[in-house]
XYZ file of C-alpha atoms in Angstrom:
213
model
C -29.330 -24.653 -165.073
C -26.942 -27.393 -163.793
C -24.184 -24.814 -164.615
C -25.885 -21.867 -163.100
C -25.858 -23.459 -159.635
C -22.190 -24.634 -160.137
C -20.978 -21.262 -161.033
C -23.158 -19.406 -158.210
C -21.302 -22.215 -155.917
C -18.080 -21.056 -157.224
C -18.256 -17.579 -156.633
C -19.507 -18.219 -153.174
C -16.291 -20.263 -152.340
C -14.078 -17.621 -153.630
C -15.843 -15.075 -151.900
C -15.428 -16.930 -148.566
C -11.643 -17.876 -149.254
C -10.645 -14.375 -150.283
C -12.961 -11.717 -148.529
C -13.497 -8.417 -149.510
C -10.725 -5.703 -148.973
C -10.677 -1.951 -148.168
C -10.375 0.112 -151.285
C -6.970 1.622 -151.217
C -8.054 4.791 -152.259
C -10.159 5.133 -149.016
C -6.541 4.361 -147.002
C -4.730 6.880 -149.030
C -7.401 9.517 -148.585
C -7.606 8.933 -144.602
C -3.706 9.385 -144.594
C -3.474 12.507 -146.415
C -6.141 14.095 -144.396
C -4.058 12.926 -141.486
C -1.089 14.899 -142.704
C -3.536 18.100 -143.422
C -3.988 21.174 -140.847
C -7.358 20.964 -139.064
C -8.432 23.712 -140.551
C -7.335 26.705 -142.653
C -8.947 29.647 -140.470
C -7.491 31.244 -137.208
C -7.671 33.575 -134.124
C -5.168 35.157 -131.945
C -4.213 38.050 -129.682
C -0.899 39.901 -129.297
C -0.128 39.750 -125.411
C 2.404 42.353 -125.515
C -0.234 45.158 -126.833
C -1.882 44.548 -123.337
C 1.282 45.158 -121.263
C 1.848 48.257 -123.548
C -1.452 49.832 -122.204
C -0.336 49.312 -118.435
C 1.751 52.578 -116.877
C 5.019 52.389 -117.037
C 8.123 54.544 -116.097
C 9.456 56.750 -118.797
C 12.570 54.598 -119.983
C 9.996 51.513 -120.222
C 7.025 53.318 -121.697
C 8.980 54.979 -124.707
C 10.095 51.386 -126.030
C 7.560 49.238 -125.333
C 5.361 50.138 -128.462
C 8.122 48.775 -130.539
C 8.081 45.603 -129.317
C 4.147 45.564 -129.186
C 3.899 46.317 -132.989
C 2.511 49.795 -131.934
C -0.424 48.239 -130.547
C -2.354 48.905 -127.362
C -4.457 47.213 -125.145
C -7.026 44.762 -126.156
C -5.782 43.112 -129.399
C -7.031 40.453 -131.936
C -6.140 39.075 -134.847
C -7.687 36.567 -137.217
C -7.622 35.457 -140.951
C -7.597 32.874 -143.491
C -4.632 30.526 -144.968
C -5.804 30.779 -148.624
C -2.961 28.704 -149.956
C 0.050 27.001 -148.696
C 1.908 30.382 -149.789
C -0.497 32.663 -148.787
C -2.089 34.123 -145.622
C -4.782 36.629 -145.079
C -4.770 38.223 -142.304
C -6.663 41.088 -139.934
C -5.860 42.706 -136.693
C -7.504 45.185 -134.293
C -6.473 46.870 -131.197
C -7.732 49.328 -128.886
C -6.376 50.887 -125.809
C -4.947 53.679 -123.865
C -1.601 55.050 -125.000
C -1.425 56.981 -121.503
C -4.124 59.212 -119.238
C -4.632 61.508 -122.472
C -4.537 59.509 -125.605
C -6.576 56.645 -127.041
C -5.918 54.648 -129.814
C -8.099 52.124 -132.074
C -6.656 50.746 -135.167
C -7.562 48.273 -137.782
C -5.238 46.493 -140.146
C -5.607 44.178 -143.307
C -3.219 42.814 -145.550
C -1.230 39.387 -146.887
C 1.464 37.824 -145.620
C 3.205 34.977 -148.122
C 5.547 32.216 -147.860
C 7.941 32.141 -150.581
C 9.583 28.687 -149.484
C 6.482 26.701 -148.937
C 5.599 23.830 -151.260
C 2.645 21.733 -149.455
C -0.110 22.026 -146.989
C 1.893 20.598 -144.229
C 1.564 23.242 -141.636
C 2.763 26.502 -142.032
C 5.971 26.750 -139.716
C 7.995 28.798 -142.354
C 9.487 32.051 -142.735
C 7.028 34.670 -144.772
C 6.907 38.368 -145.988
C 3.862 40.641 -146.694
C 2.296 43.824 -147.193
C -0.302 45.512 -144.766
C -2.312 48.954 -144.646
C -3.014 50.192 -141.266
C -5.657 52.498 -140.015
C -5.837 54.309 -136.780
C -7.644 56.939 -134.631
C -5.622 58.885 -132.416
C -8.277 60.280 -129.754
C -7.293 63.144 -127.048
C -9.618 62.064 -124.463
C -10.292 65.789 -123.008
C -10.478 67.751 -126.151
C -12.308 64.842 -127.844
C -9.951 65.841 -130.845
C -9.336 62.523 -133.262
C -6.477 62.320 -135.637
C -6.518 59.835 -138.104
C -3.796 58.344 -139.694
C -3.472 55.504 -142.929
C -0.228 53.832 -143.324
C 1.351 51.144 -145.356
C 3.843 48.832 -144.046
C 5.803 45.793 -144.584
C 6.402 42.721 -142.828
C 9.103 39.821 -142.422
C 8.696 37.219 -139.815
C 8.397 33.467 -139.041
C 5.629 31.327 -138.100
C 6.008 28.356 -135.749
C 3.127 26.362 -135.995
C 1.795 22.939 -134.309
C -1.249 21.890 -135.574
C -3.831 23.621 -133.694
C -1.795 26.367 -131.943
C 0.944 29.013 -133.753
C 3.617 31.519 -132.714
C 4.153 34.341 -134.910
C 7.170 36.693 -134.698
C 7.527 39.486 -137.226
C 8.949 42.680 -138.076
C 6.740 45.895 -139.518
C 8.199 48.529 -141.315
C 6.190 51.375 -141.929
C 6.909 52.910 -145.313
C 4.431 56.316 -145.404
C 1.481 57.854 -143.352
C -1.356 59.977 -144.571
C -3.052 61.921 -141.945
C -5.957 64.039 -141.248
C -7.930 65.634 -138.005
C -11.129 66.564 -136.696
C -10.022 69.588 -135.699
C -11.294 72.410 -137.512
C -9.239 74.461 -140.480
C -6.887 71.384 -140.272
C -5.632 70.185 -143.563
C -4.813 66.600 -144.208
C -0.914 65.559 -145.129
C 0.914 62.881 -146.556
C 4.470 61.948 -145.917
C 7.458 59.086 -146.180
C 7.771 57.512 -142.589
C 10.571 55.173 -141.518
C 11.086 55.502 -137.664
C 9.072 57.417 -134.743
C 12.921 58.664 -133.814
C 14.379 59.539 -137.246
C 17.185 61.546 -135.717
C 18.134 58.100 -133.826
C 17.585 55.973 -136.259
C 16.205 56.727 -139.429
C 14.795 53.238 -140.055
C 13.053 51.543 -137.378
C 10.740 48.614 -137.690
C 8.557 47.364 -134.524
C 8.162 43.915 -133.274
C 4.951 41.911 -133.217
C 4.223 38.683 -131.214
C 1.243 37.012 -131.793
C -0.258 33.469 -130.294
C -3.024 32.266 -132.522
C -5.243 29.078 -132.531
C -6.248 27.458 -135.673
C -9.965 26.328 -135.599
């Protein structure tokens, strides 16, 4: 019994002289957490698309869609960083091209970061592939012209924890079209430029501002 009390007193003394320290694994986990993005989800918009819906003089109106990614009016983009190398994304835009036509469009695809090696933000070069569906509607005749087009992306994402800027080129490669007009038939063809006689290959530019949450 005497030995028991001596051992207990010795343990108390050691504990008092050498207080318990935080587990090193917990410190490491906290440090790693601080270097990770807040979340992998994001939502944003294309501010140039909003400007493209306004009435401009002919020379500006002709080229405005190319610097707006062929998006008009209200624009919303959202997605998920699935891994350090993969970003899943969807885009929606709706607006008037001019007084006669209105366009509603939806995009779905994925961007790939070939040089990315870790989760510390996504500030890097990427390339990807998307499908776009859009409904071109004559506001007076109510005739709809539907289109589906695959396109490629090449861009760079400037990231800073919660906010990032996305600048990319979009290159359409083909278009499948059909219409609500009676006695019309669907058709498909290669498509690389809206002005093939001027430039046989002409990508559009998209600028997006997004928030990570």
